[in-house]
Coordinates of C-alpha atoms in Angstrom, one line a residue:
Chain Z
X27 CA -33.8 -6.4 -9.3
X28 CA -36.5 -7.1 -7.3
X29 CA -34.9 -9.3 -3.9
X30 CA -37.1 -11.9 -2.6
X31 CA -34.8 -14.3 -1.1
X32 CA -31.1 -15.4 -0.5
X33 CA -29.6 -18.3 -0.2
X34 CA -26.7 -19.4 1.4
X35 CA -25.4 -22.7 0.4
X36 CA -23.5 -24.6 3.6
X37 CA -19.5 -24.4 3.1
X38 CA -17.2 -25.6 5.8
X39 CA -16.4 -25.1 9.3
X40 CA -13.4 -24.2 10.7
X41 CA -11.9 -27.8 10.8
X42 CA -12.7 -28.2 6.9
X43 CA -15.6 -30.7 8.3
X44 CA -18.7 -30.1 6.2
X45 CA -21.1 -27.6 7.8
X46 CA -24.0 -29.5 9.0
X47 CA -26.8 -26.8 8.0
X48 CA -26.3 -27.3 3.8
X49 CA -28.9 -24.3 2.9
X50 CA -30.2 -21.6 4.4
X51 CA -33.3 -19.7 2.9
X52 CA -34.0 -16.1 4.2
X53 CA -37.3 -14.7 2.6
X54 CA -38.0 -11.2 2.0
X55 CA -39.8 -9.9 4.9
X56 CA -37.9 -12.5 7.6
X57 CA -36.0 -11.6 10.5
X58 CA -33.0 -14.3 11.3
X59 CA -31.0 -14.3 14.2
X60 CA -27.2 -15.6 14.5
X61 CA -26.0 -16.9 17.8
X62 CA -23.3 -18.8 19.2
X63 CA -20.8 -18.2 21.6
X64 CA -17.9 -15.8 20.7
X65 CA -15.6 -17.0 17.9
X66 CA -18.0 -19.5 16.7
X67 CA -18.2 -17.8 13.3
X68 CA -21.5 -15.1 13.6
X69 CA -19.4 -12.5 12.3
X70 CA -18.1 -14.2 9.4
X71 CA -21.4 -15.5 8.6
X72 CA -22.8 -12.2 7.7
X73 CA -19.1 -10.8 6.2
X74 CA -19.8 -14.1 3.6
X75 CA -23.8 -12.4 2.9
X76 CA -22.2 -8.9 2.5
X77 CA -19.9 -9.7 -0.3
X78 CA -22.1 -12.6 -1.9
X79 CA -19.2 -15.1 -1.6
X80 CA -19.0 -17.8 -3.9
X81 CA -16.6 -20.4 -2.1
X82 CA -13.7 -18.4 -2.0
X83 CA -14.1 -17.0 1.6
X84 CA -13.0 -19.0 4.2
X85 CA -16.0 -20.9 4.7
X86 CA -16.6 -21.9 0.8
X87 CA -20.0 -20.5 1.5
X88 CA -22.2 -19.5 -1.2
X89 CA -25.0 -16.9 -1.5
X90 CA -27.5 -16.8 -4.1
X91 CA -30.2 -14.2 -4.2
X92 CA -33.5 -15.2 -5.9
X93 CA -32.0 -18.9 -6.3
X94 CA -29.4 -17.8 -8.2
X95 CA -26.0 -16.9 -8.1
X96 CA -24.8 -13.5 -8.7
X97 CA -22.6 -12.4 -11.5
X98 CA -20.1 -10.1 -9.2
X99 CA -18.6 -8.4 -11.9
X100 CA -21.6 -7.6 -14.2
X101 CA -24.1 -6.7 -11.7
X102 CA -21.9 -4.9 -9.4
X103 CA -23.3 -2.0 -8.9
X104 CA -26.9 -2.6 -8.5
X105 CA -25.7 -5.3 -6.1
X106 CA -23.8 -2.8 -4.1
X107 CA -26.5 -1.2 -2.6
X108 CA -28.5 -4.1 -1.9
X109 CA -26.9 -4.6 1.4
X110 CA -26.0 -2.3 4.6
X111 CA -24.5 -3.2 7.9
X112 CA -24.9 -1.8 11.3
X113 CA -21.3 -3.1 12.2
X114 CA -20.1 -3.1 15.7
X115 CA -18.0 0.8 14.9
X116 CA -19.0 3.2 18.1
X117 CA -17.4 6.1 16.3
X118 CA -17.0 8.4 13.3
X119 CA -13.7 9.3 12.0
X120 CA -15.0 11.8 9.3
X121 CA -14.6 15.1 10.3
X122 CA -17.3 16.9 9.7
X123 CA -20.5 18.2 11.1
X124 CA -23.7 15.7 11.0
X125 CA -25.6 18.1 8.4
X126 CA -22.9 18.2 6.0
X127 CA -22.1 14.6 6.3
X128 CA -25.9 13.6 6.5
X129 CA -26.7 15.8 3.0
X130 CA -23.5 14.3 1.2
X131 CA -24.8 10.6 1.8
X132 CA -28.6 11.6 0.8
X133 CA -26.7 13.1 -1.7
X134 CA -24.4 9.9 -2.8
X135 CA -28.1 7.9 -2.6
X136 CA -30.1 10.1 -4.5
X137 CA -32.6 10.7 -1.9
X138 CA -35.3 13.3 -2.9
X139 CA -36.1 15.2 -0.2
X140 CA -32.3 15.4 1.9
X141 CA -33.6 18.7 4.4
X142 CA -36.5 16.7 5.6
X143 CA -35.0 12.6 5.5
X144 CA -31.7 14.3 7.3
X145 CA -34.1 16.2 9.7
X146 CA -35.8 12.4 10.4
X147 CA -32.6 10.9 11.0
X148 CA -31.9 12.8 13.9
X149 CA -35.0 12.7 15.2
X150 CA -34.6 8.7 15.4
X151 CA -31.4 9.2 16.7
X152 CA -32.4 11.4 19.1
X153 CA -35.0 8.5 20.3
X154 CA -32.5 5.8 20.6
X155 CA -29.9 7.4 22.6
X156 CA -29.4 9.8 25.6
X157 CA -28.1 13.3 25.6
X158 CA -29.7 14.9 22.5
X159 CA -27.5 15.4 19.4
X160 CA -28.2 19.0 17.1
X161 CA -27.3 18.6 12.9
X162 CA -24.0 21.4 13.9
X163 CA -22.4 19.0 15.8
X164 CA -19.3 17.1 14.8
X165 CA -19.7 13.4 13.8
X166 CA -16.1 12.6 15.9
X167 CA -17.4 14.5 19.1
X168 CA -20.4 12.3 19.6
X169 CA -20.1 9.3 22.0
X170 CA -20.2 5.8 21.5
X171 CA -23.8 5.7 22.1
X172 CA -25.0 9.0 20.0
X173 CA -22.9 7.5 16.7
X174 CA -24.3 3.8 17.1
X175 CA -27.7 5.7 17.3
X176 CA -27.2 7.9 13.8
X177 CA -25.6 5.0 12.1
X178 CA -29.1 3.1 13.0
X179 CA -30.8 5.9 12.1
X180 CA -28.9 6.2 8.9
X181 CA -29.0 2.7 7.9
X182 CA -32.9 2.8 8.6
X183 CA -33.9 5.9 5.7
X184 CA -30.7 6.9 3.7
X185 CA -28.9 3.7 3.0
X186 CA -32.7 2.0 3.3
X187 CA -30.9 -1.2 1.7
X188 CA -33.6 -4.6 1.4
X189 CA -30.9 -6.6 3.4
X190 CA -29.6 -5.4 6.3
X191 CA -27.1 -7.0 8.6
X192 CA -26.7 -6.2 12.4
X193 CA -24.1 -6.7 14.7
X194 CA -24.2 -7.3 18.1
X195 CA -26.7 -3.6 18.9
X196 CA -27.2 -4.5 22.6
X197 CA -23.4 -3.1 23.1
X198 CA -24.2 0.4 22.2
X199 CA -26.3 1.4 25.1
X200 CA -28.9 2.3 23.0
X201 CA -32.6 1.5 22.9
X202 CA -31.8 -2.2 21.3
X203 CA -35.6 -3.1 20.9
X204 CA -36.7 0.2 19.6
X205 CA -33.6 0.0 17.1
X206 CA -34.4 -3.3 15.8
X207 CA -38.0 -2.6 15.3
X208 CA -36.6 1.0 13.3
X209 CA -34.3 -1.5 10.8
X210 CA -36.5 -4.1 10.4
X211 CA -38.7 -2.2 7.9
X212 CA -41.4 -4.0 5.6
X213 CA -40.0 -7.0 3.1
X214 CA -36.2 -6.5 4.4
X215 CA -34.0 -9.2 4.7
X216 CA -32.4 -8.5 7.9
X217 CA -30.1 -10.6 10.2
X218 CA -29.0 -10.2 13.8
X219 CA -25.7 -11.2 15.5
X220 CA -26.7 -10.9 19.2
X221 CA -25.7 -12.8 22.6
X222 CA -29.5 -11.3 23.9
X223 CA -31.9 -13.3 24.6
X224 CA -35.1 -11.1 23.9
X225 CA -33.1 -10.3 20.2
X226 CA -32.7 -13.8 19.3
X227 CA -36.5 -14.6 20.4
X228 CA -37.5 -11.5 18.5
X229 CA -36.3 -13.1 14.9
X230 CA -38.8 -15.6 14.0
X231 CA -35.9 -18.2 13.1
X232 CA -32.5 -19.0 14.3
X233 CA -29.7 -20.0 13.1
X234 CA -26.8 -21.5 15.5
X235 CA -22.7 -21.7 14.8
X236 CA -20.4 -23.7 15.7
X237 CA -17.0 -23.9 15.3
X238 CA -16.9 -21.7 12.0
X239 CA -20.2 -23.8 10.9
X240 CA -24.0 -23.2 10.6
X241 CA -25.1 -26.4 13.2
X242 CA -28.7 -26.0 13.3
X243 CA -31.6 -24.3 12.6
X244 CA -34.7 -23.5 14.8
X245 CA -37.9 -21.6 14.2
X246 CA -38.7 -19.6 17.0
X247 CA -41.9 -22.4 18.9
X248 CA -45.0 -20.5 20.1
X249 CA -43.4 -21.4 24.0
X250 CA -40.8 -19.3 23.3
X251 CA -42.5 -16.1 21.9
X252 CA -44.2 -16.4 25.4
X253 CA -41.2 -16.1 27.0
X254 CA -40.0 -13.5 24.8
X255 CA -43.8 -11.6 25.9
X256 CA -42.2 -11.9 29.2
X257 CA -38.7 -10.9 28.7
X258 CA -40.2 -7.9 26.6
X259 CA -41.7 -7.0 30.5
X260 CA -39.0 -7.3 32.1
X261 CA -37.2 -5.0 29.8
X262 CA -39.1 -2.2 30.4
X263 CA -38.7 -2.6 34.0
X264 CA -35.0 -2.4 33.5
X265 CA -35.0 -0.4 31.2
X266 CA -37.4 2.1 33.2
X267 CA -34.6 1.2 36.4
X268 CA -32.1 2.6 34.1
X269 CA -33.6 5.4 32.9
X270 CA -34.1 6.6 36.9
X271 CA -30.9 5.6 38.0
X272 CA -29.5 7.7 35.3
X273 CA -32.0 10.9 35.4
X274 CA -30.2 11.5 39.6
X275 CA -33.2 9.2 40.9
X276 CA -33.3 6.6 43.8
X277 CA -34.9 3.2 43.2
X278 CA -36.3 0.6 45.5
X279 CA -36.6 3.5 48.4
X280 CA -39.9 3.9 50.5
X281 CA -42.6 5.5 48.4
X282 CA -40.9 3.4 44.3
X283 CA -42.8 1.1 42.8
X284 CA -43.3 -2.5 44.8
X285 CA -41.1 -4.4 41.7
X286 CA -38.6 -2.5 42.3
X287 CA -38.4 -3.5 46.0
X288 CA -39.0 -7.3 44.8
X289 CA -36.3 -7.0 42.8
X290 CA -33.6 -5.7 44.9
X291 CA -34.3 -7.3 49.0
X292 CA -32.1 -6.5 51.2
X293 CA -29.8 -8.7 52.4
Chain V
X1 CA 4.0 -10.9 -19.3
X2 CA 1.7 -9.0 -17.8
X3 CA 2.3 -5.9 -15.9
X4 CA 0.6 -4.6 -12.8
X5 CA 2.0 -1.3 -10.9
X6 CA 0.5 -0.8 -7.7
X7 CA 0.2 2.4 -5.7
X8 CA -1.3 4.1 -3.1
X9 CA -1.1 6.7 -0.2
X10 CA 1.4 5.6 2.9
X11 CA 0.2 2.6 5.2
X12 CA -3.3 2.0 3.1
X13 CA -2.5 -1.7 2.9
X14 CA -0.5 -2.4 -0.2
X15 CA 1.1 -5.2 0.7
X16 CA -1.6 -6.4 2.4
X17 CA -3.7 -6.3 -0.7
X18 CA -1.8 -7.6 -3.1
X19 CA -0.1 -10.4 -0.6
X20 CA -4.2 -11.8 -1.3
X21 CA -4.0 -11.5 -4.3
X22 CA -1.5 -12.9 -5.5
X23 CA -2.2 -15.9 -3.5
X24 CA -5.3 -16.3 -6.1
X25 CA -3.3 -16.0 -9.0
X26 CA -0.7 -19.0 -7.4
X27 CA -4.0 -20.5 -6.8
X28 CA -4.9 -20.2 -10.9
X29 CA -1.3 -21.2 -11.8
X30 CA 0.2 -18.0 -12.8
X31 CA 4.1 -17.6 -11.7
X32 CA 4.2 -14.1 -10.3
X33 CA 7.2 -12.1 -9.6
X34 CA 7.3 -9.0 -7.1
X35 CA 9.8 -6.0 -7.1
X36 CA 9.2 -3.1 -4.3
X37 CA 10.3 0.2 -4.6
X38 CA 11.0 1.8 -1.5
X39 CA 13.1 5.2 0.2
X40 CA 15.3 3.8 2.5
X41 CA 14.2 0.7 4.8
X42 CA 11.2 -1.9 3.9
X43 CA 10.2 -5.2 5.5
X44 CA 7.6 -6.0 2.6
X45 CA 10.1 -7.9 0.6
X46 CA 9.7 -10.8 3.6
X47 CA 6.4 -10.7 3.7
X48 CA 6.1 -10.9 0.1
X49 CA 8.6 -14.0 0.0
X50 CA 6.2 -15.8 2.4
X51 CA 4.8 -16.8 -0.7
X52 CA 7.5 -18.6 -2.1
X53 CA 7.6 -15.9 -5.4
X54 CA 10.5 -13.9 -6.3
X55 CA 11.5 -11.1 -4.8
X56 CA 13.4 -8.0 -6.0
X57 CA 13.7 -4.7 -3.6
X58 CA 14.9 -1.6 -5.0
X59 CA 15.7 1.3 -2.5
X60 CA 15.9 4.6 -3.7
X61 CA 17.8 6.3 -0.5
X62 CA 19.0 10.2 -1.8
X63 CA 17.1 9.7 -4.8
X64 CA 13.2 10.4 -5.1
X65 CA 11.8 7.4 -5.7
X66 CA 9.3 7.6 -8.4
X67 CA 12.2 8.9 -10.5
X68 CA 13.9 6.2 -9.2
X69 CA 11.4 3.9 -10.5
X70 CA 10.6 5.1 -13.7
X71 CA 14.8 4.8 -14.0
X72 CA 14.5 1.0 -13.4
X73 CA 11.7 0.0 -15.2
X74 CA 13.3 -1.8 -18.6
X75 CA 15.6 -3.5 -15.8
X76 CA 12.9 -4.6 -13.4
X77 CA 11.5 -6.4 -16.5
X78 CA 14.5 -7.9 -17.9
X79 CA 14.7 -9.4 -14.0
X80 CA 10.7 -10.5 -14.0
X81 CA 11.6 -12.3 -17.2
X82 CA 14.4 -13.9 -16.3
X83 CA 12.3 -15.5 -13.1
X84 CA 10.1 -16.7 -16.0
X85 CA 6.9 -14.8 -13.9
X86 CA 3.4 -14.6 -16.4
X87 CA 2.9 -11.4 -13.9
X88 CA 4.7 -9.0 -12.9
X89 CA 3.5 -7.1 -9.9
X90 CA 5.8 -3.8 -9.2
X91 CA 4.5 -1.8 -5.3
X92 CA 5.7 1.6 -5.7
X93 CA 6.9 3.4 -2.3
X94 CA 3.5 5.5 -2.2
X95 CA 4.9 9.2 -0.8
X96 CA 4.1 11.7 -2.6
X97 CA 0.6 12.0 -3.6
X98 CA 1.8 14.3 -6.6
X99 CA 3.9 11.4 -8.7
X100 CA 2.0 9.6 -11.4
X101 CA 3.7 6.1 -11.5
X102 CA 1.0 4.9 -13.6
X103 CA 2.3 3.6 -17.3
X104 CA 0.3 3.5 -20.6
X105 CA -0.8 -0.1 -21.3
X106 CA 0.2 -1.5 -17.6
X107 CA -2.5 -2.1 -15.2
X108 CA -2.3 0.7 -12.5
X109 CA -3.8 -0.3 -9.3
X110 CA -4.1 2.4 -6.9
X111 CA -4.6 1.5 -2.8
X112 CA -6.4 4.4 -0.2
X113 CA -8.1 3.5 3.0
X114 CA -11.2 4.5 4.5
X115 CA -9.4 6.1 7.4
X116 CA -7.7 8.6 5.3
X117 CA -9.4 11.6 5.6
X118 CA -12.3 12.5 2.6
X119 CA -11.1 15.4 1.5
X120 CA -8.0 13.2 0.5
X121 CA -8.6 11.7 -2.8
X122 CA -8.9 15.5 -3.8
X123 CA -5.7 15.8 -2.9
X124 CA -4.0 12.8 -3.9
X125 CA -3.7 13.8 -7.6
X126 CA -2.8 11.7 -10.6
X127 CA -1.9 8.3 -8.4
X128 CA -5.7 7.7 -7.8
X129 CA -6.5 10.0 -11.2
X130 CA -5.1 8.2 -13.4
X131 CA -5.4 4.5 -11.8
X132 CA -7.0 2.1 -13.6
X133 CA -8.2 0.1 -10.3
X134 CA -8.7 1.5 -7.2
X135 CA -9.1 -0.7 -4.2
X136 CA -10.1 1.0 -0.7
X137 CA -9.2 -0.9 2.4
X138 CA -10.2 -0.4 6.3
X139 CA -14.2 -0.9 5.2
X140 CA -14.8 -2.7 8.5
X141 CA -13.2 0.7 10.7
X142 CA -16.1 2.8 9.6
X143 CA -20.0 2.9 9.2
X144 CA -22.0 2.0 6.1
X145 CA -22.6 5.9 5.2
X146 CA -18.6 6.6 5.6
X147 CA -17.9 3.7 3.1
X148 CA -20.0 5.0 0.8
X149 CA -19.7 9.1 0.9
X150 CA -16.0 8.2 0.6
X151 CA -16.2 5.8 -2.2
X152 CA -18.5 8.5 -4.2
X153 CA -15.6 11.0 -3.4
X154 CA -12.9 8.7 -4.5
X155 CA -15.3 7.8 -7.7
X156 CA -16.0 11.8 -8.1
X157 CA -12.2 12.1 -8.8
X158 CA -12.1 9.0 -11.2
X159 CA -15.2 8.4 -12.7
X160 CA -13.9 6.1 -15.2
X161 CA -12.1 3.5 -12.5
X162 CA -13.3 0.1 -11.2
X163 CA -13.5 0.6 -7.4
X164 CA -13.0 -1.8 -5.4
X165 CA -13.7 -2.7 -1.7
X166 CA -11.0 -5.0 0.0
X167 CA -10.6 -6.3 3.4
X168 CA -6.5 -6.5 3.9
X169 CA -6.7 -8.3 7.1
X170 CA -9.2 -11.2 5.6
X171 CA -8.7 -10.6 2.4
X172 CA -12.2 -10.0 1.5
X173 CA -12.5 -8.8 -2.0
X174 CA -9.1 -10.1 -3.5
X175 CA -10.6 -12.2 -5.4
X176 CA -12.6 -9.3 -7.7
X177 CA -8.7 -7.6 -7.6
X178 CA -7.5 -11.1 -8.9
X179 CA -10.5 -11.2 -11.8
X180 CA -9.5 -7.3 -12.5
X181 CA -5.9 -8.0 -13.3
X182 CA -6.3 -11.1 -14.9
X183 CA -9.4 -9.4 -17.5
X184 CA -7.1 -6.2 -18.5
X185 CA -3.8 -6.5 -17.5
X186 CA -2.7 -7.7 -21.3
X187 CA 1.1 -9.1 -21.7
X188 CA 2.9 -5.7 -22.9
X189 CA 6.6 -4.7 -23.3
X190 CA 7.7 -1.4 -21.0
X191 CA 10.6 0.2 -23.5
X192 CA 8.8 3.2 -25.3
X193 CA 5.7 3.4 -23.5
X194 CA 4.7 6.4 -22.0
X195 CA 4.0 7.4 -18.6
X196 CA 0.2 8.4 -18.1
X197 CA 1.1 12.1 -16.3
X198 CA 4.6 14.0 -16.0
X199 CA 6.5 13.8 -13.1
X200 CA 7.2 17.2 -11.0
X201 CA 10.7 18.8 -12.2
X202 CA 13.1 19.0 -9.5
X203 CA 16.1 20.1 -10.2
X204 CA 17.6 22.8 -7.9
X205 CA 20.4 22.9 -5.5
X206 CA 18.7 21.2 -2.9
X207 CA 18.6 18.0 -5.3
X208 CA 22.2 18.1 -5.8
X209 CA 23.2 17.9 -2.0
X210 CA 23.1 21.6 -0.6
X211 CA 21.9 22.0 2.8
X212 CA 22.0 25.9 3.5
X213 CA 18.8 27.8 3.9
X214 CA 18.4 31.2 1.9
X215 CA 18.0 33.0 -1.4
X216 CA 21.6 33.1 -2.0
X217 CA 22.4 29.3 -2.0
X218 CA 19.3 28.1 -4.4
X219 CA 19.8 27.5 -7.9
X220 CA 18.1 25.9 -10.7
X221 CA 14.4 25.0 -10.4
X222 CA 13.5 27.1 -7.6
X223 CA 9.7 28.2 -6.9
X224 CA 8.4 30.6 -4.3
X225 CA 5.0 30.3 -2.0
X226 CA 2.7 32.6 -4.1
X227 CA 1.3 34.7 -0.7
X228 CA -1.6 36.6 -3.1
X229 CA -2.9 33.1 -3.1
X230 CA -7.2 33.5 -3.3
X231 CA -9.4 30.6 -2.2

């Protein structure tokens, strides 16, 4: 089945009051973002998209894909790997060591070249995260950071689903720019939870909850991808802050750059 | 009436599971009636009587309990009936992961979680071999590759099986669990029907009360650790 949009068909919110967004179209190829303070529903939102509900969740939210609903039962299993999550897990609990566990899932998605995508996969997650991480070591001993990094990398070549759902990266400590761009691959569906600004203006749409509901809808306007230009700066000044602070050097002392100064006077 | 016997390895979220489901089949109008088996001590019965269905508990204490169950079965019926339930759902205590509570012609749903370790379904034996359901639970503790090289295990050791996933906290999922029973569990009659696999023999000393290590005190069924033992 070939995925060019879904659908999902506005249930209710979490006082049974209709939700005020009635349909939602997500095109192949479009980024959406999910905001909304905490407990307003964001998680549930994409929970409804993974198992294309059909009213009986919570919400009574529907999902169609192509315009259509989908026959649960009968197409199960080419719909189950239509859709992978980068959930908000920081660790493994299979014991085992990242080669053998990489191999057994290029192995469970016939992937045709395992030695090579497995070699890939850590070199991506190598480029998201800190400390290095080698194919011997064990999944359980990596941090927080080094498993949010494989799972990105994992999602991004051997589950290589066309939707993707993604939530809440910026808490992993990882490259959250660079990981986005890695998932959001050509014609996926893919949808963001995030409380970050330069996320949400990254997705070229919006949606906002509420309450359990879907309240509005905006496309991102052309004055706010030139704010996201300038939040994109300003994130690789911090991020280049970071990156010094945590490689043992000073910042803002005689002789750093003249932002750096700007951006920390003294008092 | 229908019969559904559920089990699955310790604290996987049987209850949980089926406390969903059955809420759907209220929901369709079905009258469902619950018995648990348990060893010595369960709470589920209260749980399960949340939802206003009936409730038998049947504790096995000295006994093992899948003997225990498979002792009790005409009379778990005869009680379902008299309830007047179109469903009878039966949660086995879900030990020992070498019993085979399964029975030809009821449904046999078998629960295992994510968490439980994947070489585990290897070991679990006929409970998730001969199951004609088998829901995994604790999909939102893990990553996307976990949940599926552990699914492919669980499916590698029953090919033939629906698997299903199934949220126990939110219940996401119960509602394919509900559309499983209610498409192949058909109404059936347990008296003569035969269980799927054997049950282990047990039937030494030990079973009839002795507590005394060593050779001289074991009778009856007794086997000994085969040291020689190759991998």
């Amino acid at each position: 089945m070939m995925l060019k949009k879904i659908t999902i068909l506005g249930g209710s919110d979490k006082d049974g009051a209709a939700e005020k967004v009635r349909r939602l179209d997500i095109q192949a190829g479009q980024v959406l973002s999910v905001v909304g303070p905490t407990g307003s529903g964001k998680t549930q939102l994409i929970a409804d998209v993974e198992q294309y509900a059909e009213e009986e969740t919570l919400t009574g939210r529907s999902i169609l894909v192509n315009g259509q609903p989908v026959d649960k039962d009968r197409h199960k299993s080419s719909l189950r790997y239509m859709v992978a999550q980068v959930s908000q897990n920081m660790h493994f609990v299979i014991d085992m060591s990242i080669e053998d566990f990489l191999l057994m899932h290029a192995q469970v998605r016939a992937i045709d070249d395992p030695a090579k995508t497995i070699k890939d996969v850590l070199s991506i997650a190598n480029r998201l995260s800190g400390e290095p991480i080698s194919l011997q070591m064990n999944l359980t001993r990596l941090s927080g950071g080094q498993s949010r990094a494989l799972m990105v990398a994992d999602v991004a070549l051997i589950s290589n689903s066309p939707v993707v759902l993604i939530d809440e990266i910026e808490n992993a400590g990882i490259n959250r720019l660079e990981a986005l761009h890695i998932l959001t691959g050509r014609g996926k569906i893919v949808l963001v939870v995030s409380h970050d600004p330069t996320l949400i203006l990254m997705a070229g749409e919006r949606v906002v909850m509420k309450n359990g509901g879907m309240h509005k809808v905006f496309k991102t306007a052309p004055e706010e991808k030139q704010i996201l230009e300038n939040l994109i700066e300003i994130d690789k000044e911090f991020v280049s802050l970071r990156e010094k602070l945590r490689y043992g050097k000073s910042v803002g002392v005689a002789g750093s750059n003249k932002e750096g100064v700007a951006l920390w006077p003294k008092f | 009436m229908r019969f559904v016997i559920v089990a699955g390895t310790p604290s996987s979220g049987k209850t949980s599971v089926m406390i969903h489901t059955i809420s759907h089949l209220l929901n369709e109008g079905l009258s469902v009636a619950v018995c648990k088996i348990d060893c010595l001590e369960t709470s589920d019965d209260v749980r399960y009587r949340r939802l206003g269905v009936a409730v038998a508990v049947g504790l096995a204490d000295y006994i093992c309990p899948d003997h225990f169950y498979v002792a009790n079965l005409e009379e778990i019926e005869r009680w379902a009936k008299e309830q007047k339930a179109d469903l009878l759902v039966l949660e086995t205590a879900g030990l020992c992961h070498r019993c085979a509570p399964a029975v030809h012609t009821c449904l046999s749903v078998c629960v295992i979680d994510n968490l439980i370790g994947i070489d585990t379904p290897r070991k679990v034996g006929p409970m998730l071999s001969t199951a004609d359901v088998i829901v995994i639970t604790k999909g939102d503790m893990v990553s996307q590759a976990e949940r599926e090289v552990f699914r492919f295990k669980v499916s590698e050791v029953n090919p033939g099986a629906r698997i299903l996933d199934l949220n126990g906290l939110t219940g996401q999922g119960s509602l394919s669990l509900k559309n499983e029973i209610l498409n192949s569990a058909l109404p059936t009659e347990i008296s003569g029907k035969e269980l799927k696999y054997p049950m282990p023999a047990a039937i030494c000393s030990y079973c009839a009360g002795e507590t005394i290590v060593g050779k001289s005190y074991q009778m009856g069924n007794v086997k000994k650790v085969d040291f020689g033992r190759m991998e």
